[in-house]
XYZ file of N, CA and C in Angstrom:
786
model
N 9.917 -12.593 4.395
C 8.541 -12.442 4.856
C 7.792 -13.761 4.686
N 6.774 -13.656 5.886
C 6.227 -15.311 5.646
C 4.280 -15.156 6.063
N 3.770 -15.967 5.154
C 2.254 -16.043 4.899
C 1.421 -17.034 5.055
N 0.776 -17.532 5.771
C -0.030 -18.548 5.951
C -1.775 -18.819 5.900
N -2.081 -20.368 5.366
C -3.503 -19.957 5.875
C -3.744 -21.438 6.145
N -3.175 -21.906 7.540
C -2.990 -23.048 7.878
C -4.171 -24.128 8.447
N -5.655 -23.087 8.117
C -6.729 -23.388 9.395
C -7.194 -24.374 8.707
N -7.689 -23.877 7.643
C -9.062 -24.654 6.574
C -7.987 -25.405 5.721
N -7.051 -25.640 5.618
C -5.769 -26.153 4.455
C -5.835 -27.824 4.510
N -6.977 -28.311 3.337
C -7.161 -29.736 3.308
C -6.393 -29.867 1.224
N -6.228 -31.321 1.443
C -5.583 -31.612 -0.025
C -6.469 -30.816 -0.912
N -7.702 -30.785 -1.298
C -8.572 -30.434 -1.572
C -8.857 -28.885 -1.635
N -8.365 -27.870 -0.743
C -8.436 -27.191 -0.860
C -6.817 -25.860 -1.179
N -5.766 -26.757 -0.851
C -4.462 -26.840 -1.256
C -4.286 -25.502 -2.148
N -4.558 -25.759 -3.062
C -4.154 -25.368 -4.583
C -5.094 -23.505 -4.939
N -6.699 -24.247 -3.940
C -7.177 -22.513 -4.049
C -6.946 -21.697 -3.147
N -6.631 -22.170 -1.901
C -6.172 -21.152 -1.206
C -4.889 -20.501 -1.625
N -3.507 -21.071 -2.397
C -2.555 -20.673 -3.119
C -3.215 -19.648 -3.788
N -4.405 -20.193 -4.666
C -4.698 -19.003 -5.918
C -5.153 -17.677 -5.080
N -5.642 -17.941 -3.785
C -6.104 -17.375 -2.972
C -5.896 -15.844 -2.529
N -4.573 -16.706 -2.105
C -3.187 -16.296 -1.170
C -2.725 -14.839 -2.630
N -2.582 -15.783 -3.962
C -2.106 -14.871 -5.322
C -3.003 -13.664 -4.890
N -3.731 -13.292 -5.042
C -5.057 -12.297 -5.330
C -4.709 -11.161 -4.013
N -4.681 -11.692 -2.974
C -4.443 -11.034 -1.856
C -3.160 -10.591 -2.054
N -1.764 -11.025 -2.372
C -0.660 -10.134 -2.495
C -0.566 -10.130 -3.176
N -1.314 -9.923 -4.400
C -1.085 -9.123 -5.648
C -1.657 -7.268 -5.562
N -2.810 -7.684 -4.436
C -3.491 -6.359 -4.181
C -2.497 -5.579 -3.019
N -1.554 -6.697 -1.929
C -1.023 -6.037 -0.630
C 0.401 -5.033 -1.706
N 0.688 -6.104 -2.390
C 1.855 -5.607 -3.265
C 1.518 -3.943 -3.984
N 0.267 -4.122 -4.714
C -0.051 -3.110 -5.252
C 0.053 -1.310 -4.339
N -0.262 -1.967 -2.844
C -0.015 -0.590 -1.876
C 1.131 -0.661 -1.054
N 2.444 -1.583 -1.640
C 4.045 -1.414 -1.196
C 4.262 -2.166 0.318
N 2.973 -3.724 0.340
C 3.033 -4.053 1.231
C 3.645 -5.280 0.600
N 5.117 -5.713 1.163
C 5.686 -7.118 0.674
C 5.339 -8.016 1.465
N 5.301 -8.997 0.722
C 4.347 -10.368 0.513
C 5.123 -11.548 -0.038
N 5.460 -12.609 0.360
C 5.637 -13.707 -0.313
C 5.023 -14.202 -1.134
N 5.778 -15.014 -2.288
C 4.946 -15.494 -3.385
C 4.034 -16.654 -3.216
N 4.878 -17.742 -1.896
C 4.076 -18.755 -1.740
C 3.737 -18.999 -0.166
N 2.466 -19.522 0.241
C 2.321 -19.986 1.344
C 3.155 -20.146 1.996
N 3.461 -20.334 3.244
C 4.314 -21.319 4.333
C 3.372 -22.679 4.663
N 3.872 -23.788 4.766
C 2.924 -25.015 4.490
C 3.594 -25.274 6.144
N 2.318 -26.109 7.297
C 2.851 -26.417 8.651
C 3.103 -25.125 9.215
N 2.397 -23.751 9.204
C 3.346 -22.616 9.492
C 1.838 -21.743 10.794
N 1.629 -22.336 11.861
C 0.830 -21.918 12.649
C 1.720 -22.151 14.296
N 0.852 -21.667 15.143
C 1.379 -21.418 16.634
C 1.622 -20.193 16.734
N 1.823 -19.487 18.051
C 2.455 -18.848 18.382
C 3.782 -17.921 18.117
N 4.499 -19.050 17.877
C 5.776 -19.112 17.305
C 6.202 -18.079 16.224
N 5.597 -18.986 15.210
C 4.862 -18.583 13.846
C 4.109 -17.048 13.692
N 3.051 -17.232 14.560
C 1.838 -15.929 14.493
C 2.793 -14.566 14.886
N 3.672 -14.816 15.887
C 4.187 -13.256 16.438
C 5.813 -13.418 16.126
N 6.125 -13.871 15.115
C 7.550 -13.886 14.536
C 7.317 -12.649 13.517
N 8.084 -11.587 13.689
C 8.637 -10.201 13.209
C 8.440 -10.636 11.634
N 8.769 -11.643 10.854
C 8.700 -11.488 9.676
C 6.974 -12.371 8.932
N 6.392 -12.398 10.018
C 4.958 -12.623 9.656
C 4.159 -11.385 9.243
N 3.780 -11.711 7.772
C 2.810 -11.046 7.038
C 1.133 -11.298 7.409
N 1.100 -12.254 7.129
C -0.350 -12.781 6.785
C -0.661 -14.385 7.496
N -1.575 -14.302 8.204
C -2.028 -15.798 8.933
C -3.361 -15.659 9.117
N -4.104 -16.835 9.384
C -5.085 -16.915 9.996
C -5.171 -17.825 11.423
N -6.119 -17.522 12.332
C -5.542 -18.057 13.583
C -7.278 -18.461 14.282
N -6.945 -19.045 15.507
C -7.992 -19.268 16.105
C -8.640 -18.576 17.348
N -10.232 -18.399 17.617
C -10.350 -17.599 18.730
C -9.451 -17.635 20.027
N -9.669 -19.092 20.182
C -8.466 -19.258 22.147
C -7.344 -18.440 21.874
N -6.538 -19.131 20.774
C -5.150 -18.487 20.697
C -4.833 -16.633 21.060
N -5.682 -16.596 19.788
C -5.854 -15.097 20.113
C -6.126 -14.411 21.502
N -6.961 -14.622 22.145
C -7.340 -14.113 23.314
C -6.202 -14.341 24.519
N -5.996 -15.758 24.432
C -4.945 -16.269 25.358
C -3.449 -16.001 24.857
N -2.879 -15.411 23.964
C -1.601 -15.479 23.774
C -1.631 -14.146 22.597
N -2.446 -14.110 21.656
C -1.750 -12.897 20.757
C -2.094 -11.685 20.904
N -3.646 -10.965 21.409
C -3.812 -10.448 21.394
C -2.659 -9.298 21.518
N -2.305 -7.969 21.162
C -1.260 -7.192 21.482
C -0.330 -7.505 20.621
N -0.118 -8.512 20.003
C 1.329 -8.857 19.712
C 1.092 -9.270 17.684
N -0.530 -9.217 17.348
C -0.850 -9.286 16.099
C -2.155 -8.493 15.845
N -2.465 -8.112 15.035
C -3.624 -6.835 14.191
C -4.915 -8.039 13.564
N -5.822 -7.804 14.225
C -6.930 -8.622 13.810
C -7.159 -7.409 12.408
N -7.372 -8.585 11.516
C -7.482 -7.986 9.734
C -8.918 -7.883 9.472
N -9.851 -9.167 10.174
C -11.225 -9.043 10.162
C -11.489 -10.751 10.001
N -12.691 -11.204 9.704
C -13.009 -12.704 9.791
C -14.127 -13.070 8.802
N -13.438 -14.316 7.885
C -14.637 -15.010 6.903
C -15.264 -14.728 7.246
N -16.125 -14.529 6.523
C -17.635 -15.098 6.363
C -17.594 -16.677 5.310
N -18.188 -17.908 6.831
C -18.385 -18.916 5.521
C -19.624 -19.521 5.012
N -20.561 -18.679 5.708
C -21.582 -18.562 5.563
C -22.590 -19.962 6.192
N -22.170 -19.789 7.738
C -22.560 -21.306 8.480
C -24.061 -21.220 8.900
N -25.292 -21.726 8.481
C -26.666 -21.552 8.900
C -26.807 -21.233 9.953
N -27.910 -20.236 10.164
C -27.782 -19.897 11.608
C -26.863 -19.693 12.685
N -25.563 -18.979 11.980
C -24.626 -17.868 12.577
C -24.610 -16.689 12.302
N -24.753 -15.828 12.857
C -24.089 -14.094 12.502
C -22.893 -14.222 11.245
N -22.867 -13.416 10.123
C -21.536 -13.321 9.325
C -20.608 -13.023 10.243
N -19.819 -14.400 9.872
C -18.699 -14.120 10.651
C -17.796 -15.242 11.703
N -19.638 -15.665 12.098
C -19.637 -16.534 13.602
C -19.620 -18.244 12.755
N -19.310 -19.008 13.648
C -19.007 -20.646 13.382
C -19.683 -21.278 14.787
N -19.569 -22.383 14.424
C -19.802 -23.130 15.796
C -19.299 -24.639 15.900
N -19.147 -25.351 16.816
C -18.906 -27.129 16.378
C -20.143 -27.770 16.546
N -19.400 -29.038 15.631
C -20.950 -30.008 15.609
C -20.056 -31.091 16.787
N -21.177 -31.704 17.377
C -20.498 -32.935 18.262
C -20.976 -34.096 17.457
N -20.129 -35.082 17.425
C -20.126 -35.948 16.313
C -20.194 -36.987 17.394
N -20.810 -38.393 16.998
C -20.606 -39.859 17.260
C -20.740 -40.579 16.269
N -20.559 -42.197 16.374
C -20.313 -43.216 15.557
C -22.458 -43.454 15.342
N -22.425 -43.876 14.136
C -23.186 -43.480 13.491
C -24.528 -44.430 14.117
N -23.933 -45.981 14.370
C -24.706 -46.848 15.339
C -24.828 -46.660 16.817
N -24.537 -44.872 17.063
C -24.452 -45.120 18.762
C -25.613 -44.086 19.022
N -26.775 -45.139 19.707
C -28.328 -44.843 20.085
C -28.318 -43.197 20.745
N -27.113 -43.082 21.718
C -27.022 -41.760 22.676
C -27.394 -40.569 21.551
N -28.520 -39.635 21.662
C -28.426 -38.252 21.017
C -28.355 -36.927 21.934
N -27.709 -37.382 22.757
C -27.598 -36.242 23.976
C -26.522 -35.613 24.255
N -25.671 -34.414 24.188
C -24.606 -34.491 25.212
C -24.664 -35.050 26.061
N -25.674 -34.744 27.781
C -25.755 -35.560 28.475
C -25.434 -36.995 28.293
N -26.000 -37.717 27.347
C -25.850 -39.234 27.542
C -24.767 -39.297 27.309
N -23.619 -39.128 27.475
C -22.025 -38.947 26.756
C -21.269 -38.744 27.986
N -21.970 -38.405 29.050
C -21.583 -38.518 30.451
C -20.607 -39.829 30.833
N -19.463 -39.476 31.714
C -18.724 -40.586 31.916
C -17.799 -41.664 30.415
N -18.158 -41.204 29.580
C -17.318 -41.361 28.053
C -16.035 -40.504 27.894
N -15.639 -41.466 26.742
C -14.248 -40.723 25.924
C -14.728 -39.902 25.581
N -13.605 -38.949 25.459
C -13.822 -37.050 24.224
C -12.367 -37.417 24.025
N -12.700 -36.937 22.644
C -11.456 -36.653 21.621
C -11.426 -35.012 21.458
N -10.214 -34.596 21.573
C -9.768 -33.541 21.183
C -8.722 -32.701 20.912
N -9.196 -32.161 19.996
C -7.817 -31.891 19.060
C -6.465 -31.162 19.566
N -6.679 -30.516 20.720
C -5.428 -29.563 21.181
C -6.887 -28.815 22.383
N -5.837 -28.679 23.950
C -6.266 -27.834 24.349
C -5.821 -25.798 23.884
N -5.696 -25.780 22.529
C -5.951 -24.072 22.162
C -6.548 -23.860 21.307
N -7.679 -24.881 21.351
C -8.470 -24.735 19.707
C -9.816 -24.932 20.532
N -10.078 -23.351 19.809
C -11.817 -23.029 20.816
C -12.636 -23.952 20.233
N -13.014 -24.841 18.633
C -13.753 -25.632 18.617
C -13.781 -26.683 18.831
N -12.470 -27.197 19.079
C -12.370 -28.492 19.670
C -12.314 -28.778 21.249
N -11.773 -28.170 21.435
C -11.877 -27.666 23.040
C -12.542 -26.933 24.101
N -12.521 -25.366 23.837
C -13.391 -24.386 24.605
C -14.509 -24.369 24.498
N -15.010 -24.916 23.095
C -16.950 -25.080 22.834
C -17.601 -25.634 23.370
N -16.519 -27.352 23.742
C -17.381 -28.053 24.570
C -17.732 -27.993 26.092
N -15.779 -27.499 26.356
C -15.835 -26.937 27.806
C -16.873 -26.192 28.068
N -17.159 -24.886 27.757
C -18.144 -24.225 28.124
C -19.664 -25.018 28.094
N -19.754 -25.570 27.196
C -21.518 -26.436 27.148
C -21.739 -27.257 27.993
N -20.550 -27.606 28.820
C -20.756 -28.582 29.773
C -20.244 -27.870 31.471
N -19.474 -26.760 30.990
C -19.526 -26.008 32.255
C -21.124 -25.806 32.650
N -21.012 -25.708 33.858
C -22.129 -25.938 35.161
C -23.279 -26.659 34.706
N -22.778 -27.461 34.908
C -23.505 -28.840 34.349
C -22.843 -30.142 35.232
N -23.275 -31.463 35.226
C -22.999 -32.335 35.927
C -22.258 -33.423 34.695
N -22.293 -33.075 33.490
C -21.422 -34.243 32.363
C -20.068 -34.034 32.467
N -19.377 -35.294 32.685
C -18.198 -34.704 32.166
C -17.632 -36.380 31.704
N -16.445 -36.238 31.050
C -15.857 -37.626 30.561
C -15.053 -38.396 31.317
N -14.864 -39.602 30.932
C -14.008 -40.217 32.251
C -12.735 -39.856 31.389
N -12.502 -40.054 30.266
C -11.117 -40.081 29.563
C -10.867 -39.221 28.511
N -10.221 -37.898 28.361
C -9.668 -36.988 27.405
C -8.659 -37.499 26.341
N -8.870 -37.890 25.461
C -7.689 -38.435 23.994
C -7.411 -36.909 23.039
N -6.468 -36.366 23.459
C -5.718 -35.367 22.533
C -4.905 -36.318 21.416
N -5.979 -35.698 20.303
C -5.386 -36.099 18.757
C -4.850 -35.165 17.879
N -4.464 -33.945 18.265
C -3.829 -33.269 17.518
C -4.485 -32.798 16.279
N -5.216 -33.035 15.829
C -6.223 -32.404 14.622
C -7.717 -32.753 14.367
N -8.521 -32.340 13.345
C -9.562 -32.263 13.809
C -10.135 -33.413 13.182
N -9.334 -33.772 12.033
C -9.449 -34.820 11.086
C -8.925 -36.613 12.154
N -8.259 -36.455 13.122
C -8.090 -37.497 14.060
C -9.068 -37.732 14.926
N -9.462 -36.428 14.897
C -10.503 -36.689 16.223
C -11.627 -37.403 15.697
N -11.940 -37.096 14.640
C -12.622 -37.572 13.646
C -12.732 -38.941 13.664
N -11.019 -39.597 13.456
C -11.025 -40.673 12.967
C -11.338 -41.860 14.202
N -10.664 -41.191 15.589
C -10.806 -41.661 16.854
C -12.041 -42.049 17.025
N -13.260 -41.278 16.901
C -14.811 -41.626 17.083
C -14.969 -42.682 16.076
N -14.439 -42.447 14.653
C -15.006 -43.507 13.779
C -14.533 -44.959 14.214
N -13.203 -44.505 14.603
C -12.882 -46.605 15.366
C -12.911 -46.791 16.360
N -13.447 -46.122 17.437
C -14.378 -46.200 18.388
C -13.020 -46.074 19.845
N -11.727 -45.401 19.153
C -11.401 -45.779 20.413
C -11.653 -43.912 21.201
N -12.852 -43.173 20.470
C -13.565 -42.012 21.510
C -14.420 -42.030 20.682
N -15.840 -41.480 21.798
C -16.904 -41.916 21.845
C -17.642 -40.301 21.336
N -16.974 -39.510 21.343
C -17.663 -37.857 21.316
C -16.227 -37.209 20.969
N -17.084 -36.422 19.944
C -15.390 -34.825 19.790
C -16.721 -33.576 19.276
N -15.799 -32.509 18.882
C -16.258 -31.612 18.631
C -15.745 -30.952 17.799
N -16.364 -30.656 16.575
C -14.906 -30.517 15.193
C -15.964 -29.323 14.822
N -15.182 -28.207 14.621
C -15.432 -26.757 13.747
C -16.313 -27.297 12.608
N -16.990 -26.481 12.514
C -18.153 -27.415 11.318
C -17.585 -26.484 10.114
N -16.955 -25.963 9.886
C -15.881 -25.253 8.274
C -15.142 -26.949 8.521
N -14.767 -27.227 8.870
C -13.694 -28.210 8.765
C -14.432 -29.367 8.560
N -15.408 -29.686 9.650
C -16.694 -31.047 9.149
C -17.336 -30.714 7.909
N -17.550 -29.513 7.384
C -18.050 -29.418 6.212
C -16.917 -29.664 5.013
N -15.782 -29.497 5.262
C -14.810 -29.887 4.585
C -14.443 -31.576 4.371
N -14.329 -32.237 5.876
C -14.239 -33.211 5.300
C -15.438 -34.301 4.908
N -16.565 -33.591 5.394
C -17.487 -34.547 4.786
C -17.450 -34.665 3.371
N -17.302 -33.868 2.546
C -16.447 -34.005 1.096
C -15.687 -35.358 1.050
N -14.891 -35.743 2.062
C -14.261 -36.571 1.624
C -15.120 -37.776 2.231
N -15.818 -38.635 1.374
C -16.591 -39.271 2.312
C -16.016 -40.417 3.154
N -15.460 -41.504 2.716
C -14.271 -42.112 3.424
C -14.099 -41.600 5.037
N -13.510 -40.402 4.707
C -13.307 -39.922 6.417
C -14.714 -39.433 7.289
N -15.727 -39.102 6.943
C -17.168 -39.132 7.706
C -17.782 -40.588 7.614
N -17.696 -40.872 6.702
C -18.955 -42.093 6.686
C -19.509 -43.104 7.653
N -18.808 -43.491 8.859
C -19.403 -43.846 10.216
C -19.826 -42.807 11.461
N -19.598 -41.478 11.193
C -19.674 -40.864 11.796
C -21.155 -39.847 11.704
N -21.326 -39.374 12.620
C -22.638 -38.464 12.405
C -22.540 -37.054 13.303
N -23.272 -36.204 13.425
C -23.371 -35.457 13.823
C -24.955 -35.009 14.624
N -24.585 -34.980 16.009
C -25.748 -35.320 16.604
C -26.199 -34.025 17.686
N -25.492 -33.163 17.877
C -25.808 -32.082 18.411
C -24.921 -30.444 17.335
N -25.010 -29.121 18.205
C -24.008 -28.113 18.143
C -24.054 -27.303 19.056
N -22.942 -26.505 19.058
C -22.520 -25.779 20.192
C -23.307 -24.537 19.853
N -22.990 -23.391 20.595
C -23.323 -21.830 20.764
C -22.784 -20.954 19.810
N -22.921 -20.557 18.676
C -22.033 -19.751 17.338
C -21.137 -18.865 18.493
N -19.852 -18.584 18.379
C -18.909 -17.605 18.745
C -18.009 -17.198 17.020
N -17.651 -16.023 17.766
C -16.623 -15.335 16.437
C -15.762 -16.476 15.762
N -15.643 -16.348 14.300
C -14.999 -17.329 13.571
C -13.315 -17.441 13.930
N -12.720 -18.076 13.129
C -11.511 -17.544 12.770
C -10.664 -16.871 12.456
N -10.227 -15.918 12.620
C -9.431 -14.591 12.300
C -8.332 -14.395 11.333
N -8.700 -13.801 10.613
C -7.358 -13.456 9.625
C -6.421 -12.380 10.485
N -5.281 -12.733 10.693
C -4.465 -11.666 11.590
C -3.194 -11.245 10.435
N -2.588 -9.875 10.820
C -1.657 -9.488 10.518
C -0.143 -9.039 11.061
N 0.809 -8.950 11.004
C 2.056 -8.277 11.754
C 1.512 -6.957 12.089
N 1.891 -6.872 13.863
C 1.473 -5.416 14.148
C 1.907 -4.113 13.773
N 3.205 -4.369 12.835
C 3.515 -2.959 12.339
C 3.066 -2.414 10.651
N 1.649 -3.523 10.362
C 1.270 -3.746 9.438
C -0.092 -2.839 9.167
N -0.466 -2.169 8.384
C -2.136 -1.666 8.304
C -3.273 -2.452 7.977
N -3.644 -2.773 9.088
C -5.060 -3.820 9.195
C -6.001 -3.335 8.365
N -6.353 -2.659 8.281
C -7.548 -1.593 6.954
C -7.364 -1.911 5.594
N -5.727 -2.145 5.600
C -5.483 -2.100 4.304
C -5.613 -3.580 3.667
N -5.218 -4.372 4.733
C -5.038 -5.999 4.153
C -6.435 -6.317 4.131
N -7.131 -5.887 5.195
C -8.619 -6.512 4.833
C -9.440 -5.586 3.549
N -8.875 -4.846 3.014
C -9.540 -4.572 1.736
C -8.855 -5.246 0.545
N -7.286 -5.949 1.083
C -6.884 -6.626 -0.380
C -7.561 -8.199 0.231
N -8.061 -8.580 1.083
C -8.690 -9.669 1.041
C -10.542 -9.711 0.710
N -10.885 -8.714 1.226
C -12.342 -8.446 0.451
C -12.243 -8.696 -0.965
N -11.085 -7.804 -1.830
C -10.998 -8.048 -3.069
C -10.855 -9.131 -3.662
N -10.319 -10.284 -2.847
C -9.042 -11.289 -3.495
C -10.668 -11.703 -3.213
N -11.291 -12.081 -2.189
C -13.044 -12.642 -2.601
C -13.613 -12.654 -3.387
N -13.800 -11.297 -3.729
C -14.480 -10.843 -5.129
C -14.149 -11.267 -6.407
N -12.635 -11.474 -6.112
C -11.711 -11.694 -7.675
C -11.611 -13.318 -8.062
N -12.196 -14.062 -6.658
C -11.911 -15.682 -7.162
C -12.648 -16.306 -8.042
N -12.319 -17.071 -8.523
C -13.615 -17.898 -9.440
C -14.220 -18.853 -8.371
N -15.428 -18.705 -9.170
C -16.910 -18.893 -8.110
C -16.350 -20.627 -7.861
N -15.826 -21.114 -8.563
C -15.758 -22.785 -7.797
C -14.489 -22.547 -6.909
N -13.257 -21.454 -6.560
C -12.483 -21.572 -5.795
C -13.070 -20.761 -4.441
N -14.242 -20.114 -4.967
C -15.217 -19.630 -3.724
C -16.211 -21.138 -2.512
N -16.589 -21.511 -3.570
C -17.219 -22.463 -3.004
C -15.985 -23.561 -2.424
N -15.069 -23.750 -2.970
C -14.172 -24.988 -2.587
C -13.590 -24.672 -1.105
N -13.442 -23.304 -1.150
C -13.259 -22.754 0.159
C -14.289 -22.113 1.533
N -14.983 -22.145 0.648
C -16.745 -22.018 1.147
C -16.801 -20.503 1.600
N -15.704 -19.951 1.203
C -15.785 -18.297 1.290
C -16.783 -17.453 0.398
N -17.475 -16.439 1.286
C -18.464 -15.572 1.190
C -18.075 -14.444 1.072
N -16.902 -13.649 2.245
C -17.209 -12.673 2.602
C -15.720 -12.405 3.561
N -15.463 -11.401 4.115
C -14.941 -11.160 5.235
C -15.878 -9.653 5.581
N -15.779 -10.154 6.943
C -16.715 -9.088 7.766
C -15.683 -8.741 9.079
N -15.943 -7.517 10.118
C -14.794 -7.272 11.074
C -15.827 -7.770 12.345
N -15.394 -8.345 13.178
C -15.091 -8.699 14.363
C -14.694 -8.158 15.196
N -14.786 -7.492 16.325
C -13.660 -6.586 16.897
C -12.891 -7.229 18.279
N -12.224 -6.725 18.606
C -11.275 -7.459 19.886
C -12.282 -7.966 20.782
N -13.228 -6.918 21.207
C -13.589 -7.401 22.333
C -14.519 -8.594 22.185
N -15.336 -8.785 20.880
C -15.981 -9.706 20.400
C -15.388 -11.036 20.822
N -14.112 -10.869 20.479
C -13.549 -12.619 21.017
C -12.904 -12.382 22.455
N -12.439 -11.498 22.656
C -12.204 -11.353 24.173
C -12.884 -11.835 25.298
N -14.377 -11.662 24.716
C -15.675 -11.967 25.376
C -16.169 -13.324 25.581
N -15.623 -14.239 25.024
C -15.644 -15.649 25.024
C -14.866 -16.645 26.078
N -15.693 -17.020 26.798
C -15.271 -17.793 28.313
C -13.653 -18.559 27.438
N -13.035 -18.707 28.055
C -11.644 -19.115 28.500
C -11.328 -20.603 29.152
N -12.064 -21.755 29.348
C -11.478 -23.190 30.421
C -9.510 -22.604 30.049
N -9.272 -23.007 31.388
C -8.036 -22.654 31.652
C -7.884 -23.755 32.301
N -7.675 -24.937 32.609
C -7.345 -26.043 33.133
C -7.628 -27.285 32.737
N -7.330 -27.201 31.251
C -7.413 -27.897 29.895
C -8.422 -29.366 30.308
N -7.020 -30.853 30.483
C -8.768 -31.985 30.873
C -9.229 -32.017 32.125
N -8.958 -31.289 32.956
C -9.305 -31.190 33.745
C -10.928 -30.272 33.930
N -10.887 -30.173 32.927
C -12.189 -28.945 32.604
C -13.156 -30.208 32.092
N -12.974 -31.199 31.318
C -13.464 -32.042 30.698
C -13.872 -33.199 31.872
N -12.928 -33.678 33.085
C -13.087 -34.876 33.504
C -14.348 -34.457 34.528
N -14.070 -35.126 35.310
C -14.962 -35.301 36.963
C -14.414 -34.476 37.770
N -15.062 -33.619 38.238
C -14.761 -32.481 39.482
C -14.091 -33.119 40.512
N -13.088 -32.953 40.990
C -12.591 -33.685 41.791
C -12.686 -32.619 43.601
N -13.492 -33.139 44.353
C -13.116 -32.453 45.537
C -11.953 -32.060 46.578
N -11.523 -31.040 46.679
C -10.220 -30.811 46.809
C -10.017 -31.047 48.735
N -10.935 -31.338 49.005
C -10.912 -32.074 50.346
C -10.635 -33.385 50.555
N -10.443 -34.045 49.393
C -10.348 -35.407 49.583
C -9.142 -35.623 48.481
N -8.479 -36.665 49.357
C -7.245 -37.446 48.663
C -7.055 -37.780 47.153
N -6.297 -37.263 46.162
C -6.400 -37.452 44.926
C -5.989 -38.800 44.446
């Protein structure tokens, strides 16, 4: 059996989500639900999420909607308690280099975007949508594979705009090193957080009451280190309901008229 919580998993936070992870299958164990003792470290995708011997993951809105739904048990979703979201809900911040005058999306028109993967709704689908029907778009898409690159891409200027899950910007602004040229100059629309999911032949009721508990049971600095509050439920259609870009940079660049020669 295999367990993950691959979303929020910085050096820094390493060690409490382990203690985390303890609390939660100590309680799944307690109602004859087996559980691994330790994390799976690198253990996200698809792949991963709907493999028969998956216990426990957490995953992202796109994914879900676009690929798991049916095939994994939404358990319910943090609360990380992001200002001015619904419990539950997140949003991205759009970040630039700290000397760059532009405070607009708009002015970002015809610029680099960094972003982390087209299946990651905050790096990707948040912005798509804010700029769907609208006239901005970028001349050049840089897929960096995480959110912490995209990061780093704006800070050495070779992209000019990203859009990083603010659980994760709030994470690494901790590390100051990795923010410190960078700023944060707009945010997106709060949508449903991140999802704790389960194996579908698993009781969703049940895991989200050994994770309510494992909340309750942490010590208050492995609460805060993780910036966990709460888990609250979400329901399918809640993220179902969230626009979709389906034609990854192409959603990002310049409309191209399909009457004319590419």
């Amino acid at each position: 059996m295999r367990a993950s919580l691959p979303m929020y998993d910085r050096p820094a936070t390493k060690d409490a989500n382990q203690r985390f992870w303890g609390l939660i299958r100590r309680h799944l164990q307690e109602v004859g639900i087996d559980a691994p003792a330790q994390l799976s470290t690198d253990a996200e995708g698809a792949e991963f999420w709907t493999a028969k011997d998956m216990v426990f993951s957490q995953t992202c809105g796109m994914p879900y909607r676009t690929t798991l739904h049916g095939k994994v048990k939404i358990v319910g979703t943090p609360d990380y308690g992001i200002e001015n979201c619904p419990p539950g809900y997140y949003r991205s911040v759009l970040i630039k280099q700290k000397d760059d005058p532009r405070s607009s999306l708009y002015d970002f028109s015809g610029t680099r975007v960094a972003v982390n993967g087209f299946n990651s709704q905050s790096g990707f689908a948040a912005l798509a949508n804010a700029i769907n029907n609208t006239e901005t778009r970028f001349s050049h898409c840089i897929v960096t594979g995480a959110h912490s690159n995209s990061v780093a891409a704006v800070a050495s200027g070779k992209a000019d705009i990203a859009a990083i899950d603010i659980v994760t910007w709030c994470l690494l602004a901790r590390e100051k090193d990795v923010t410190e040229d960078v700023e944060v100059f707009a945010q997106t629309d709060p949508t449903p957080g991140l999802p704790i999911i389960c194996n579908i032949n698993i009781c969703a009721q049940t895991v989200f009451m050994a994770v309510a508990d494992a909340i309750k049971a942490l010590s208050e600095n492995d609460r805060e280190l993780l910036m966990l509050r709460d888990i609250v439920w979400i329901d399918h259609d809640a993220y179902m309901s969230v626009p979709t870009p389906v034609n990854r940079e192409q959603d990002l660049l310049p409309i191209r008229n399909p009457d004319l020669p590419s």
